[in-house]
Amino acid sequence: MGDMTNSDFYSKNQRNESSHGGEFGCTMEELRSLMELRGTEAVVKIKETYGDTDTICRRLKTSPVEGLPGTAPDLEKRKQIFGQNFIPPKKPKTFLQLVWEALQDVTLIILEIAAIISLGLSFYHPPGENNEGCATAQAGAEDEGEAEAGWIEGAAILLSVICVVLVTAFNDWSKEKQFRGLQSRIEQEQKFTVVRAGQVVQIPVAEIVVGDIAQVKYGDLLPADGLFIQGNDLKIDESSLTGESDQVRKSVDKDPMLLSGTHVMEGSGRMVVTAVGVNSQTGIIFTLLGAGGEEEEKKDKKAKQQDGAAAMEMQPLKSAEGGDTDDKKKASMHKKEKSVLQGKLTKLAVQIGKAGLVMSAITVIILVLYFTVDTFVVNQKPWLPECTPVYVQYFVKFFIIGVTVLVVAVPEGLPLAVTISLAYSVKKMMKDNNLVRHLDACETMGNATAICSDKTGTLTTNRMTVVQVYVGDVHYKEVPDPSSINAKTMELLVSAIAINSAYTTKILPPEKEGALPKQVGNKTECGLLGFVLDLKQDYESVRSQMPEEKLYKVYTFNSVRKSMSTVIKLPDESFRMYSKGASEIVLKKCCKILNGAGEPRVFRPRDRDEMVKKVIEPMACDGLRTICVAYRDLPGSPEPDWDNENDILNDLTCICVVGIEDPVRPEVPEAIRKCQRAGITVRMVTGDNINTARAIAIKCGIIHPGEDFLCLEGKEFNRRIRNEKGEIEQERIDKIWPKLRVLARSSPTDKHTLVKGIIDSTHTEQRQVVAVTGDGTNDGPALKKADVGFAMGIAGTDVAKEASDIILTDDNFSSIVKAVMWGRNVYDSISKFLQFQLTVNVVAVIVAFTGACITQDSPLKAVQMLWVNLIMDTFASLALATEPPTESLLLRKPYGRNKPLISRTMMKNILGHAVYQLTLIFTLLFVGEKMFQIDSGRNAPLHSPPSEHYTIIFNTFVMMQLFNEINARKIHGERNVFDGIFRNPIFCTIVLGTFTIQIVIVQFGGKPFSCSPLQLDQWLWCIFIGLGELVWGQVIATIPTSRLKFLKEAGRLTQKEEIPEEELNEDVEEIDHAERELRRGQILWFRGLNRIQTQIEVVNTFKSGASFQGALRRQSSVTSQSQDVANLSSPSRVSLSNALSSPTSLPPAAAGHPRREGVP
């Protein structure tokens, strides 16, 4: 099923539908066309065709209250007729395609050509072959068999090219597989609440069928299209489909259409599902964008005209998505600037590549000149026509040597090392409860300098319990005895809590004996319901007398109201409204309070001030959240004007004030201490009262008494950062943020402002790298703006998860510390690899170059070079990139953006080891034959047999690399390079494996590897020289780096050139392309995953994306990208980033409060 393209899927559904249409009262076609209507048109159409939504439910054989019966045959039949709720994924690339891609590498192509020429020439025996007069170097005695073996070198080069290609392709393939696994895992975790057989159940999104009754609530991402049946105050952000950033209020009689892929911003309700998968609105768009990849390739040729047409149809969508190409570039600027590592690596690789190219060109030129001068000028040989093939053979040999120098110089292992390191980390981070959605977030986290964390659920356990209460003029320090509370007050209290909270919030009996009762739904409400149970009362009976359908009007919680109210109709036709919310806000609206006898008495402003002093502040200083519960009776006639909130939510009577405790997670103080030791500032951003926040911050260790720090409330913060005109000024933020530790009573906009302020600050010499945690729909903008956004896996809404880079599956702050550790580890792994790789590069290039110039033949042959290239690139990247992280990583400060990849210490190591290796190799090259009493291998004729002399050089070279690989495990100048070596089995395996293969190559490699077998004593000398590397490493470590001022660092990003403009635009295309490969498969409502960048390429070979097709493709991947939550740039906006930074563009309802989520 997964491999079907959309069109097949589609037509299959169509066929089924025509044959089975009769079983249900409406066909898929009818429902599809119905869902394409909006607003009043839709209402009219429903009235004309069906009557009302209940009729549609009947025709779909479902009940608005009970839902589907949920029997397997019924569900199967619905899937058959109306389709399944998933969009078929695009086929992954086959292994052969990946091999083909790996073959596109320029150096490999050059090598292949050289090898083929060499092969061709070795089979061609011209008549003048044995002519004495051809070339001097031909003089060496040649056995017949050796001349025949000329083809071996070419074949061996081809073979090693094949090896390299297969390894690369296999890596890509396994990487793709991992991502798909990650993707499907996230998709399976995506669940939705539906009613089946009268029971509320959570099922995976893919299981939803037409006719299901789904419960939608604040923060949901709708998984399918449906019709609104019943609910309160439901507001939807439809910007992802329509581009209109205003929220749409849904009601049965005005606009009942709920569309897949849109976000619920407020309220709750129920809908009947009418279209799923490819037939839902988002599915249709997906099909239009050609999510079935095959058709796209076929269309390519005649695509120009059709694409023009498609682009015209999609116009409104395009502008909605901020999808004009300029916007795309601007929007991606932020994303692009993200990966510091990528920038540094690209720069380094380009520098090295250029140097290698120059060296190899010089090598070839010198060899050719030396040969021609020597042959034709010094020895004055004429150019004989029959000698031409021989000369050509020489030139090919020189060319091959040049190419090998180039191959060794270019570090192709870099992209591989980065990829392996990141993929390995991502896999391991899953175990540490970090689900990484964007690869580069992992590495950015290592550079983090600031973390802005939520309080509830992240620093605290998110198990709310009422521990103090003020009721009937008495302040109880623990939950009072039920008998001490007046009966009237008790009845009001229980009703106020039971009715005025989401009916989805419940307290269930514990799962295991002796465990705590299970809290389901909004945690604050769970705390209040728990309080009712502690008073030996029952909230279920109150709810059953007043079911959700009977509630007259609900004012749901949002960050502007900071309270929730529910109106019910009493038997005498009058109304009663229950209210609860933050105590300082609700108390301001109270004019009466219940006394000990349960009678209301007057509550004046000065009584309120006294209460704040005597009750609320002491509670807050104990770290409790204070919540006020109140009520108001309203007359039945004339009926109040419910839309005039200010009049309704006033003149309340206070029932009680409760203090809710949310204990700090036991492991958090230690985790915060680690962060501070690692040079990371932790700031707490919360919606709570400032005293509560300060108390918790002290418990966590975010602030220590006696330090110089700031704790501000949102209002005060805004007052300080804005000028007279009310505009935010960066200089003002710069005065505040360095000392700010707690921001209380903050709105999501404040959070976004703070994050943006810290990131844009030039106050410190390093740009700050900020991580943010969030769980609410309204945290979206802040999560997007941050360098790394962490969403909560348990409490987080879909919207928050979609805006984030990493999902914390256990909602725990200490998992963030693990992420920092892994991030730093990635950075170190890559530095280790670089240190090793560059030593080999420097040595190999110099040896090949000097050798070629002095002896006209590189001491290291092409095939040997490729083998060395294989150990240094592929194997070393595996060995060094999989070092597990240690706690010691957290003992140093973050590297920061401008720190070069190759520090002075590393440069010292690289050059130090290079000196050692070069000295020994040249010694062996020029006096080695005397030391070992063997024949010299210098100036050997063209096809002469491999000499022991050169074999010893090759073997020694490899031994030195092997032992230097152990040295490379430490990059900060540590002495003990063996520390923790057995914790990394991959490393040990690779070193031993390489050693074994090396023995095989030397002893049995023969002609293809230009090796001649060595005796035991020669082997021991090679190993001994290799071991010298370890001793020499200790010598280098003794030299203080501070003395070596002349050492340059390399691979640093300066502030100005984060990434040059033209590279940027090409990168956009490149990343998009990678995204498209992976994007197709997603179930749409999980667009969030699209930013997994398939490969962090280092030297990108870009195709220019100027063609119209390219533009449209870019479009398609933009169009389906996840929208920013609160404010999708409307067509008039310049770009997403602008929309995000202007706080005014947040509609007030979207600026939901970061805490107390999910209250419908």
Coordinates of C-alpha atoms in Angstrom, one line a residue, residues 579-814:
S579 CA -15.3 31.4 37.8
K580 CA -11.7 30.4 38.6
G581 CA -8.3 31.8 37.8
A582 CA -5.2 33.5 39.0
S583 CA -6.0 35.0 42.5
E584 CA -4.9 38.5 41.9
I585 CA -7.0 38.8 38.7
V586 CA -10.1 37.1 40.0
L587 CA -10.1 38.9 43.4
K588 CA -10.0 42.3 41.7
K589 CA -13.4 41.3 40.2
C590 CA -14.9 40.2 43.6
C591 CA -17.1 42.5 45.6
K592 CA -18.3 39.9 48.1
I593 CA -16.8 37.0 49.9
L594 CA -18.4 34.1 51.8
N595 CA -18.0 34.3 55.6
G596 CA -17.8 31.4 58.1
A597 CA -21.6 31.0 58.0
G598 CA -21.7 30.7 54.2
E599 CA -23.2 34.1 53.8
P600 CA -21.8 36.7 51.4
R601 CA -20.3 39.8 53.0
V602 CA -19.0 42.9 51.4
F603 CA -15.4 42.7 50.2
R604 CA -13.8 46.1 49.8
P605 CA -10.5 47.0 48.0
R606 CA -8.8 47.5 51.4
D607 CA -10.0 44.0 52.5
R608 CA -8.5 42.7 49.3
D609 CA -5.1 44.4 50.0
E610 CA -5.1 42.9 53.5
M611 CA -5.9 39.5 52.0
V612 CA -3.1 39.7 49.5
K613 CA -0.7 40.6 52.4
K614 CA -2.0 38.0 54.9
V615 CA -3.0 35.1 52.6
I616 CA -1.8 35.3 49.1
E617 CA 1.8 36.5 49.6
P618 CA 2.6 34.0 52.3
M619 CA 1.3 31.2 50.1
A620 CA 3.3 32.4 47.1
C621 CA 6.5 32.7 49.2
D622 CA 6.1 29.0 50.0
G623 CA 6.2 28.4 46.3
L624 CA 2.5 27.8 45.9
R625 CA 0.3 28.9 43.0
T626 CA -2.8 30.7 44.3
I627 CA -6.1 30.2 42.6
C628 CA -9.3 31.9 43.5
V629 CA -12.7 30.2 43.0
A630 CA -15.8 32.5 42.8
Y631 CA -19.4 32.6 41.5
R632 CA -22.0 35.1 40.5
D633 CA -25.8 34.8 40.1
L634 CA -27.3 36.5 37.1
P635 CA -31.0 37.2 36.4
G636 CA -32.9 35.1 33.8
S637 CA -34.7 38.1 32.3
P638 CA -33.6 40.2 30.6
E639 CA -31.0 37.7 29.5
P640 CA -27.5 39.2 30.0
D641 CA -25.4 40.2 27.0
W642 CA -23.0 37.3 27.0
D643 CA -20.6 38.9 24.6
N644 CA -19.9 41.8 26.8
E645 CA -17.3 40.0 28.9
N646 CA -16.3 42.9 31.0
D647 CA -19.8 43.3 32.5
I648 CA -20.3 39.6 33.0
L649 CA -17.0 38.8 34.6
N650 CA -17.5 41.2 37.4
D651 CA -19.3 41.6 40.8
L652 CA -18.2 38.1 41.7
T653 CA -18.5 36.4 45.2
C654 CA -15.3 34.8 46.3
I655 CA -15.8 31.2 47.6
C656 CA -12.2 30.4 48.5
V657 CA -8.5 30.8 47.6
V658 CA -6.4 27.7 47.3
G659 CA -2.6 27.3 47.3
I660 CA -1.5 24.6 44.9
E661 CA 1.9 23.0 45.3
D662 CA 3.8 21.6 42.3
P663 CA 6.9 20.1 43.8
V664 CA 10.3 20.6 42.2
R665 CA 11.6 17.5 40.4
P666 CA 14.2 15.9 42.6
E667 CA 16.9 15.7 39.8
V668 CA 16.5 19.3 38.7
P669 CA 18.7 21.2 41.2
E670 CA 21.6 19.0 40.3
A671 CA 21.0 19.4 36.5
I672 CA 20.9 23.2 36.9
R673 CA 24.1 23.1 38.8
K674 CA 25.7 21.2 36.0
C675 CA 24.4 23.8 33.5
Q676 CA 25.8 26.6 35.5
R677 CA 29.2 24.9 35.8
A678 CA 29.2 24.4 32.0
G679 CA 28.8 28.1 31.5
I680 CA 25.1 28.0 30.6
T681 CA 22.7 30.5 32.2
V682 CA 19.3 29.0 33.1
R683 CA 16.4 31.5 33.1
M684 CA 12.9 30.7 34.3
V685 CA 10.0 32.1 32.2
T686 CA 6.6 31.3 33.8
G687 CA 3.0 32.6 33.9
D688 CA 3.0 32.3 37.7
N689 CA 2.9 34.9 40.4
I690 CA 6.4 36.4 41.0
N691 CA 6.7 35.2 44.6
T692 CA 5.8 31.7 43.7
A693 CA 8.3 31.9 40.8
R694 CA 11.1 33.2 43.0
A695 CA 10.5 30.6 45.7
I696 CA 10.7 27.8 43.1
A697 CA 13.8 29.4 41.5
I698 CA 15.6 29.3 44.8
K699 CA 14.6 25.7 45.4
C700 CA 16.0 24.8 41.9
G701 CA 19.2 26.8 42.4
I702 CA 18.5 29.2 39.5
I703 CA 19.1 32.0 41.9
H704 CA 21.2 32.0 45.0
P705 CA 20.4 34.4 47.8
G706 CA 22.8 37.3 47.9
E707 CA 23.6 37.3 44.2
D708 CA 23.0 40.2 42.0
F709 CA 20.1 39.1 39.8
L710 CA 16.7 40.3 38.5
C711 CA 13.2 38.8 38.9
L712 CA 10.7 40.7 36.9
E713 CA 7.0 40.5 36.1
G714 CA 5.9 40.6 32.5
K715 CA 4.4 44.1 32.9
E716 CA 7.6 45.5 34.5
F717 CA 9.8 43.8 31.8
N718 CA 7.7 45.4 29.0
R719 CA 7.9 48.8 30.7
R720 CA 11.7 48.6 30.9
I721 CA 12.4 47.5 27.4
R722 CA 10.0 49.9 25.5
N723 CA 10.7 53.5 24.8
E724 CA 8.1 56.3 25.0
K725 CA 6.4 55.2 21.8
G726 CA 6.0 51.7 23.1
E727 CA 8.6 50.2 20.7
I728 CA 11.1 47.6 21.9
E729 CA 14.7 48.9 22.0
Q730 CA 17.6 46.5 21.8
E731 CA 19.8 48.6 24.1
R732 CA 17.2 48.5 26.8
I733 CA 16.9 44.7 26.5
D734 CA 20.8 44.6 26.7
K735 CA 20.6 46.3 30.1
I736 CA 18.2 43.7 31.5
W737 CA 18.9 40.2 30.1
P738 CA 22.4 39.6 31.5
K739 CA 21.0 39.8 35.1
L740 CA 17.5 38.5 34.5
R741 CA 16.9 35.1 36.0
V742 CA 13.1 34.9 36.5
L743 CA 10.4 36.4 34.3
A744 CA 7.0 35.9 36.0
R745 CA 3.4 36.5 34.9
S746 CA 4.8 36.5 31.3
S747 CA 2.8 36.2 28.1
P748 CA 4.1 34.1 25.2
T749 CA 4.9 37.4 23.4
D750 CA 7.2 38.3 26.4
K751 CA 8.9 35.0 26.0
H752 CA 9.4 35.6 22.3
T753 CA 10.7 39.1 22.9
L754 CA 13.2 37.9 25.5
V755 CA 14.5 35.1 23.3
K756 CA 14.8 37.4 20.3
G757 CA 16.4 40.1 22.5
I758 CA 19.1 37.7 23.8
I759 CA 19.8 36.3 20.3
D760 CA 20.1 39.7 18.6
S761 CA 22.2 41.1 21.4
T762 CA 25.7 42.3 20.6
H763 CA 26.4 42.9 24.3
T764 CA 28.8 40.0 24.6
E765 CA 31.6 39.2 22.2
Q766 CA 30.0 35.9 21.3
R767 CA 26.5 35.8 20.0
Q768 CA 24.3 34.0 22.5
V769 CA 22.9 30.6 21.6
V770 CA 19.6 30.2 23.2
A771 CA 17.6 27.1 23.9
V772 CA 13.9 27.3 24.9
T773 CA 11.4 24.9 26.3
G774 CA 7.7 25.2 25.6
D775 CA 4.6 23.1 25.7
G776 CA 1.7 25.4 24.7
T777 CA 0.4 26.3 21.3
N778 CA 1.3 29.9 22.1
D779 CA 5.0 29.0 22.7
G780 CA 5.3 28.3 18.9
P781 CA 6.9 31.6 18.0
A782 CA 9.5 31.5 20.8
L783 CA 10.3 27.8 20.0
K784 CA 10.8 28.8 16.3
K785 CA 12.9 31.8 17.1
A786 CA 15.3 30.0 19.5
D787 CA 18.4 28.3 18.2
V788 CA 17.1 25.1 19.7
G789 CA 13.4 24.6 20.7
F790 CA 12.5 21.8 23.1
A791 CA 8.9 20.7 23.1
M792 CA 7.4 18.6 25.8
G793 CA 6.5 15.1 24.7
I794 CA 3.8 14.5 27.3
A795 CA 2.3 17.8 28.1
G796 CA 3.1 19.5 24.8
T797 CA 0.5 20.3 22.2
D798 CA 1.0 19.2 18.5
V799 CA 1.6 22.8 17.6
A800 CA 4.5 23.2 20.0
K801 CA 6.0 19.9 18.8
E802 CA 5.8 21.0 15.3
A803 CA 7.7 24.3 16.0
S804 CA 10.4 22.5 18.0
D805 CA 13.8 20.9 17.1
I806 CA 13.9 18.4 19.9
I807 CA 11.1 16.7 21.8
L808 CA 11.7 15.8 25.4
T809 CA 9.9 12.5 25.7
D810 CA 9.9 12.7 29.5
D811 CA 9.3 16.4 29.9
N812 CA 12.3 16.6 32.2
F813 CA 14.8 19.4 32.5
S814 CA 17.7 17.0 33.2

